Short mmCIF file of C-alpha atoms in Angstrom, two decimals:
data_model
loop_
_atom_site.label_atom_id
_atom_site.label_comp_id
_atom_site.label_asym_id
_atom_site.label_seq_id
_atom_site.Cartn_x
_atom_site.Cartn_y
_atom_site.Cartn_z
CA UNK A 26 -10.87 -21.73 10.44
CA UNK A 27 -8.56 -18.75 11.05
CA UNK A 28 -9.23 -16.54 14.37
CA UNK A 29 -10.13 -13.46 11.79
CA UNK A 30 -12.80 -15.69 10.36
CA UNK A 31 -13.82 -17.25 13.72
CA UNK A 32 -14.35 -14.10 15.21
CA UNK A 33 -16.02 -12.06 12.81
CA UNK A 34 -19.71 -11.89 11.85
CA UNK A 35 -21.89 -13.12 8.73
CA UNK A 36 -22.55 -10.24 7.51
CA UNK A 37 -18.91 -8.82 7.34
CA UNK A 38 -18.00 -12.34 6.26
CA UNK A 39 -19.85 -12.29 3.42
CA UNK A 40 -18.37 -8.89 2.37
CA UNK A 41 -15.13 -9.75 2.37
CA UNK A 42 -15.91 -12.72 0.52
CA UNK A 43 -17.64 -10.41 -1.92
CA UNK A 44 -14.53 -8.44 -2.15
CA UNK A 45 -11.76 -11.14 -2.05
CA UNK A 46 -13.53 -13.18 -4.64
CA UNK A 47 -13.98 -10.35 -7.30
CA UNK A 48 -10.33 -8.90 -6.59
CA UNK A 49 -8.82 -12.66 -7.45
CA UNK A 50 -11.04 -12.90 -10.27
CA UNK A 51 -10.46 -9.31 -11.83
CA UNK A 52 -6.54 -10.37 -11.35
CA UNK A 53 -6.75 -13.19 -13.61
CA UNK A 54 -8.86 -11.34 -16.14
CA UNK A 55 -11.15 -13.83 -15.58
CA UNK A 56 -15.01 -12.74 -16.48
CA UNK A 57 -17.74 -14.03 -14.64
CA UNK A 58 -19.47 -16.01 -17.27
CA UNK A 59 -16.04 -17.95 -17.99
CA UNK A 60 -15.76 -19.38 -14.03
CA UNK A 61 -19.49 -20.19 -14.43
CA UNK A 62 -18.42 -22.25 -17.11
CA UNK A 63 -15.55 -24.18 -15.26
CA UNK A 64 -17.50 -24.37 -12.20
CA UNK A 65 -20.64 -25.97 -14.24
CA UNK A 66 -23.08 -22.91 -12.42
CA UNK A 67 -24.88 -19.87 -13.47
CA UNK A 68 -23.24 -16.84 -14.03
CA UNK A 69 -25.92 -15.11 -11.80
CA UNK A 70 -24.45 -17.69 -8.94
CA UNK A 71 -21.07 -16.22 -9.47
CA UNK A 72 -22.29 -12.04 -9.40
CA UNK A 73 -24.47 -13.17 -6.37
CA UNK A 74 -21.33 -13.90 -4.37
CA UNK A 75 -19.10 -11.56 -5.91
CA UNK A 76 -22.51 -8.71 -4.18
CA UNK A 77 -22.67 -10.97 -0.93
CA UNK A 78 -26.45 -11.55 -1.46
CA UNK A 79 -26.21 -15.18 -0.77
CA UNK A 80 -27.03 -15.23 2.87
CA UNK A 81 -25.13 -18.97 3.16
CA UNK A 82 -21.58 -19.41 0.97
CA UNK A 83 -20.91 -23.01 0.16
CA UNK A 84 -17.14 -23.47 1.57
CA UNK A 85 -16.94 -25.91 -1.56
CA UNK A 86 -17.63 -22.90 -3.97
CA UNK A 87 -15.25 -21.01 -2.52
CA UNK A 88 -12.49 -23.80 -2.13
CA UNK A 89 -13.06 -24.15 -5.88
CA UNK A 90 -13.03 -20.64 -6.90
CA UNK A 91 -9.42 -20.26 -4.73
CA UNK A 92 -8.32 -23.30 -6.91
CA UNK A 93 -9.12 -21.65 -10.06
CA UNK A 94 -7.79 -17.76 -8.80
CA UNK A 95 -4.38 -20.33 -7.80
CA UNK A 96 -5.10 -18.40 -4.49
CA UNK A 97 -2.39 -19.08 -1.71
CA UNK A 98 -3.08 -21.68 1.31
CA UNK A 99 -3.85 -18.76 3.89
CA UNK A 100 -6.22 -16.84 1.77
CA UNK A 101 -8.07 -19.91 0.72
CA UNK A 102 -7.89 -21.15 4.72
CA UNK A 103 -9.34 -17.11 5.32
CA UNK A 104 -11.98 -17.23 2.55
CA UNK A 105 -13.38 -20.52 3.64
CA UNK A 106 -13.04 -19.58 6.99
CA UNK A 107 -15.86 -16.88 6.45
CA UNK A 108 -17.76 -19.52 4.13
CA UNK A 109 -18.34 -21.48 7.13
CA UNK A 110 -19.21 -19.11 9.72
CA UNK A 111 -22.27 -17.72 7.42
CA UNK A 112 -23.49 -21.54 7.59
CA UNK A 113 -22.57 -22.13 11.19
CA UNK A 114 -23.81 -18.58 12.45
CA UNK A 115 -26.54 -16.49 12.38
CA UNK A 116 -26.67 -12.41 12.27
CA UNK A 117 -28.19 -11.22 15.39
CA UNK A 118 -30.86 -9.56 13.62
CA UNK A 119 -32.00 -12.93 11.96
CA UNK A 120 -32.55 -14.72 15.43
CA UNK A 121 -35.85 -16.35 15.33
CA UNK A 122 -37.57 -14.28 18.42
CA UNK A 123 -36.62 -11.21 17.17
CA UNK A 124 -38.53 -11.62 13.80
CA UNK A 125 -41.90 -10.38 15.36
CA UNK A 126 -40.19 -6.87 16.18
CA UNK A 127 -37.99 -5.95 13.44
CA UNK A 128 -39.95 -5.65 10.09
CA UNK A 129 -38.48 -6.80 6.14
CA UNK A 130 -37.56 -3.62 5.50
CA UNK A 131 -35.87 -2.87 8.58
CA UNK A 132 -33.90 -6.32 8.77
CA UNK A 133 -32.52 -5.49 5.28
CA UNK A 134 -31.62 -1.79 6.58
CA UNK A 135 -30.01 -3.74 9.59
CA UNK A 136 -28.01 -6.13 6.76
CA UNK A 137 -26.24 -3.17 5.38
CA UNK A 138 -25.61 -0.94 8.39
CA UNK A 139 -23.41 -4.24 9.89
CA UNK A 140 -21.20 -3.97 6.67
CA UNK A 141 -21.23 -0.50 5.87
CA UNK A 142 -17.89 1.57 6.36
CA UNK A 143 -20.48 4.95 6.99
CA UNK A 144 -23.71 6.46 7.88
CA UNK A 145 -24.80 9.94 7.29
CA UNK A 146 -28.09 10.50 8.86
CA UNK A 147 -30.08 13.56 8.86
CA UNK A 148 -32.95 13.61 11.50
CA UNK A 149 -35.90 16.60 11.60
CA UNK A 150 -37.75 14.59 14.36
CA UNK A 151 -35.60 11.85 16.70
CA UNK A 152 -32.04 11.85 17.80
CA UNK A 153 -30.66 9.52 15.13
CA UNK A 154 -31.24 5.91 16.42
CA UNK A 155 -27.38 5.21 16.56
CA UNK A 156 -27.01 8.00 19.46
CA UNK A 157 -30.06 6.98 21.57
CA UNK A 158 -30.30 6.09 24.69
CA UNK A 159 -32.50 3.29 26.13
CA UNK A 160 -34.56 5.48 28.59
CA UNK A 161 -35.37 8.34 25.19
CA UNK A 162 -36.27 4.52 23.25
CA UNK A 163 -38.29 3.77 25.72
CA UNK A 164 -40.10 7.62 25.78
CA UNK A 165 -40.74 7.02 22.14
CA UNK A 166 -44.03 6.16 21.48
CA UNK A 167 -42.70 2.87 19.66
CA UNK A 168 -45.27 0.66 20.80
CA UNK A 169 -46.23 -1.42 17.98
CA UNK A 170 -50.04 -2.85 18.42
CA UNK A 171 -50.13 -6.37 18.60
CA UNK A 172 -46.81 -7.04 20.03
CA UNK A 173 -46.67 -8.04 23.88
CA UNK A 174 -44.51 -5.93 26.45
CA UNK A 175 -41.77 -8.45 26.27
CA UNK A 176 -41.98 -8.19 22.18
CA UNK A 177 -41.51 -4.21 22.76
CA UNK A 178 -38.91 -4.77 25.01
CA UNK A 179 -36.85 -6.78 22.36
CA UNK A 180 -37.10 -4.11 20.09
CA UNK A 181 -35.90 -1.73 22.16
CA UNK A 182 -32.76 -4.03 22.89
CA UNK A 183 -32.88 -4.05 18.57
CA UNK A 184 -32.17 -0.23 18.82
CA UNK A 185 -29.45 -0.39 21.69
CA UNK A 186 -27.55 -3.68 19.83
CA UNK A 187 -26.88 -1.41 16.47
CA UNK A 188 -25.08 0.97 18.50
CA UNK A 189 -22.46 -1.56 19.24
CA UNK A 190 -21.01 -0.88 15.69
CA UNK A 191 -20.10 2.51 16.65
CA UNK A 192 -17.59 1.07 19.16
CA UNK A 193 -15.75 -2.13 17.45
CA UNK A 194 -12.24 -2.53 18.14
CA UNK A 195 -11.53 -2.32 14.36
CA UNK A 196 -13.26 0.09 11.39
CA UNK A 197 -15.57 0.99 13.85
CA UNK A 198 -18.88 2.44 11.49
CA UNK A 199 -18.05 6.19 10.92
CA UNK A 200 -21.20 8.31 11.84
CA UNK A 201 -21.98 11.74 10.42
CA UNK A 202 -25.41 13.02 12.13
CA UNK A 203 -27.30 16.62 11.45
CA UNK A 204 -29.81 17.19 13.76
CA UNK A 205 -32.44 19.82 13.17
CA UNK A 206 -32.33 22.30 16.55
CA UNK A 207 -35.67 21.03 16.82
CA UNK A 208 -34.65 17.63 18.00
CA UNK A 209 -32.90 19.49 20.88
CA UNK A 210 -35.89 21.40 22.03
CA UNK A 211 -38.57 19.16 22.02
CA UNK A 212 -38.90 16.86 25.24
CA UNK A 213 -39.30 12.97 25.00
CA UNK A 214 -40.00 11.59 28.48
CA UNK A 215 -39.04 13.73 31.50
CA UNK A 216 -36.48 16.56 31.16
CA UNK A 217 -34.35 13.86 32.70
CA UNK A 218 -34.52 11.52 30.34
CA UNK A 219 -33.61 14.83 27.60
CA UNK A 220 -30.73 15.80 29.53
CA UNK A 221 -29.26 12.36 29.94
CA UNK A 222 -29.86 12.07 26.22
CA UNK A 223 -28.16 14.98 24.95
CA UNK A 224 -25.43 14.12 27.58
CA UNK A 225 -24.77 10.98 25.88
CA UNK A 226 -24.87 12.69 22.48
CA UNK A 227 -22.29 15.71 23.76
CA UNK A 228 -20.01 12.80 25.29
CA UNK A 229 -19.98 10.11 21.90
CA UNK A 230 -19.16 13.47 19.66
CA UNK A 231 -16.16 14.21 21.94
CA UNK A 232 -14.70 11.00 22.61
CA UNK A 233 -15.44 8.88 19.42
CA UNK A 234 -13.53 10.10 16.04
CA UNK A 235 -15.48 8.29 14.53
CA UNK A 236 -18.88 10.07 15.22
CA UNK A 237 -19.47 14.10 13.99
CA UNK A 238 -22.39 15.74 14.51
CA UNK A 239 -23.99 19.19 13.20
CA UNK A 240 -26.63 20.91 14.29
CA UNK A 241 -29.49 23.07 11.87
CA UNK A 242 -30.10 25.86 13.38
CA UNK A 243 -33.46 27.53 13.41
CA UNK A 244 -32.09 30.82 12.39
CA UNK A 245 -30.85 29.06 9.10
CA UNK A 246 -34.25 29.34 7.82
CA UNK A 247 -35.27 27.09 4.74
CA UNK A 248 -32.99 24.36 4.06
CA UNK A 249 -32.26 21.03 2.17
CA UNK A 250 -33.51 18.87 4.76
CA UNK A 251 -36.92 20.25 4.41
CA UNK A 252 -38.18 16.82 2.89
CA UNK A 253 -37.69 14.77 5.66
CA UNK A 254 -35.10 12.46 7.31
CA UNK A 255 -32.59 10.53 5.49
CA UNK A 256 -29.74 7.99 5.91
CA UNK A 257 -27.15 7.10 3.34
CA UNK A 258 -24.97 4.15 3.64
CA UNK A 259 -21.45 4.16 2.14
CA UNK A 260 -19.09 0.79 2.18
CA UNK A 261 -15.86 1.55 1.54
CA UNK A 262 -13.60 2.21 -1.23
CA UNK A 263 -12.87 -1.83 -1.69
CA UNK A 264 -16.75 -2.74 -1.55
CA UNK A 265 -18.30 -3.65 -4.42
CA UNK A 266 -20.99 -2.03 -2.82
CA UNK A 267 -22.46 1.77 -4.17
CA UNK A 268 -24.06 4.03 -1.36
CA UNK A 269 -27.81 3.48 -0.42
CA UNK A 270 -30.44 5.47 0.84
CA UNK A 271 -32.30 4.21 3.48
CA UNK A 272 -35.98 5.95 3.85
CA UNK A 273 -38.86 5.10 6.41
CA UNK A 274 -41.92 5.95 7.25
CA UNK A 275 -44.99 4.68 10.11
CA UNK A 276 -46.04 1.94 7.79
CA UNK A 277 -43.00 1.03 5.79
CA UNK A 278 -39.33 1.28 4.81
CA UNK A 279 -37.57 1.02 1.78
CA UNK A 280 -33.79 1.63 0.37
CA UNK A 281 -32.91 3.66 -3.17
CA UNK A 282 -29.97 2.09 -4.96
CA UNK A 283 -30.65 3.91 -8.09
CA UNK A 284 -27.28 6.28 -8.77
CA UNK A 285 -30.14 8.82 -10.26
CA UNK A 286 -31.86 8.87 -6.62
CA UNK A 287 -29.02 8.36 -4.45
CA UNK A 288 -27.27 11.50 -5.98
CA UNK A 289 -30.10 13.67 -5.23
CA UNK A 290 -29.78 12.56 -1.10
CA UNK A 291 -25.89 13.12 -1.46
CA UNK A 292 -26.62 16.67 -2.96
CA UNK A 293 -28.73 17.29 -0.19
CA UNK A 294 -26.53 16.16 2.67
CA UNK A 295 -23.41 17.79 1.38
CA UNK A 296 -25.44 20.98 0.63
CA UNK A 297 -26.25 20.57 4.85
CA UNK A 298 -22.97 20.21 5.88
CA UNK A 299 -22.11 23.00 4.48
CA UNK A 300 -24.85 25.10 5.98
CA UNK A 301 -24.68 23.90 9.12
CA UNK A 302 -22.37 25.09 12.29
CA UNK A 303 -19.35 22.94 12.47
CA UNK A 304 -19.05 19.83 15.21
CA UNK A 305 -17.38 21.78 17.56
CA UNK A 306 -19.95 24.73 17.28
CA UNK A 307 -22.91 22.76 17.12
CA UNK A 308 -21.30 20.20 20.36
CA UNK A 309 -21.69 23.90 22.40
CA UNK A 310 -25.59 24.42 21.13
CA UNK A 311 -26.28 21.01 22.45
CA UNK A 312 -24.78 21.04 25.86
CA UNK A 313 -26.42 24.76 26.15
CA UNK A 314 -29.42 23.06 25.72
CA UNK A 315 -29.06 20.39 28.40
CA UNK A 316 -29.33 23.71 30.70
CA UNK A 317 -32.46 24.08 29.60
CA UNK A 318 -34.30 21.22 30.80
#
């Protein structure tokens, strides 16, 4: 296995796969019905791959597929590289004691975030999940009933792990978040707990180019994020992928893949942007208000 494959996770594993495997077919004008054929298998098996839904890729699938692409020896050794890690590993969201905390819809959320190349989030209520910090978490009233302290205390450490993507060494996840103003004002936990919060926010949007942040201002009056929080997830301009939206709610979550739906979020978010103060402008509103708690 090559140290690129070794090192990376399933879930980006199984993207690149996705990717690699329909570029080398699309290069032999090859359609996916006809490699069925050769390979004796379902086309279905073949678009499952080529849309990394299969949560474990056979190395012998892909080993075959690189013999009929006539794939060089490296990119086969690469490609099955990642084949084995997605049987050999597990994505720390599927671990067995955190299945109590994080719910189906959630855990599929938590699938795409890993591989996507961008978030834009807008948030009327929390500071975005990605930009928390463990004590605001912990302010939340996030206790789910049922679950024992140590249960609540894994999915708190659910909420601080997805932050990690924010900070990887390479194509760390791009994060665009508008906050309402309200977010600012209102206190979770002790006004030390806010100002250590909006700290950490202030300190991410000037030291990470990777994160931007707006701010909606009350004075802006009525505006397109009216309806309620939003994320959409982007993948890249290689991924097979097309943006999601990712919607939730106290007793469920869900995603939109539908282009019809998905446009209407984009509209939305791009008609923010535009509304809202710049990063730089709305960085000042949020360290003015740490001086207020």
């Amino acid at each position: 296995m090559s140290e690129e494959a070794g090192s990376a996770a399933p879930a980006l594993c199984r993207l690149q796969l996705a990717i690699e495997l329909r570029r080398l077919r699309e290069a032999k004008e090859l359609t996916a019905s006809a490699v069925a054929k050769r390979l004796v298998v379902s086309p279905s098996k073949i678009n499952r791959l080529e849309a990394g839904e299969n949560g474990i890729v056979e190395p012998a699938d892909v080993m075959a597929l690189c013999e009929i692409y006539e794939a060089d020896a490296e990119l086969r050794d690469t490609l099955v590289g990642y084949a084995t890690v997605t049987k050999t590993k597990k994505d720390w969201w599927q671990k067995r004691e955190l299945a109590p905390v994080i719910s189906p819809g959630f855990k599929a959320y938590l699938g795409q975030e890993a591989i996507a190349a961008a978030v834009q989030n807008y948030e009327n209520e929390f500071i975005p999940g990605l930009l928390q910090t463990e004590a605001y978490v912990r302010s939340l009233p996030l206790r789910t009933p049922g679950l024992s302290r140590d249960e609540n205390d894994k999915l708190v450490a659910v909420r601080m792990t997805r932050q990690e993507a924010l900070h990887r060494s390479e194509s760390p996840l791009r994060l665009t978040a508008i906050i309402n103003e309200s977010v600012l004002k209102r206190r979770v936990g002790s006004a030390a707990v806010m100002r250590e919060q909006l700290t950490h926010i202030a300190e991410l949007a000037t030291s990470l180019p990777n994160v931007r942040i707006q701010v909606v201002p009350f004075e802006l009056g009525a505006h397109p994020g009216m309806n309620g929080a939003f994320t959409i997830l982007r993948f890249g301009d290689r991924s097979p992928f097309p943006p999601i939206v990712y919607l939730e709610n106290r007793a469920d979550a869900w995603v939109l893949r539908k282009p019809s739906e998905t446009a209407l979020y984009d509209e939305a978010f791009t008609d923010l942007q535009a509304a809202a103060p710049g990063h730089t402008e709305s960085v000042s509103m949020i360290q003015k208000a740490i001086e207020e708690f």
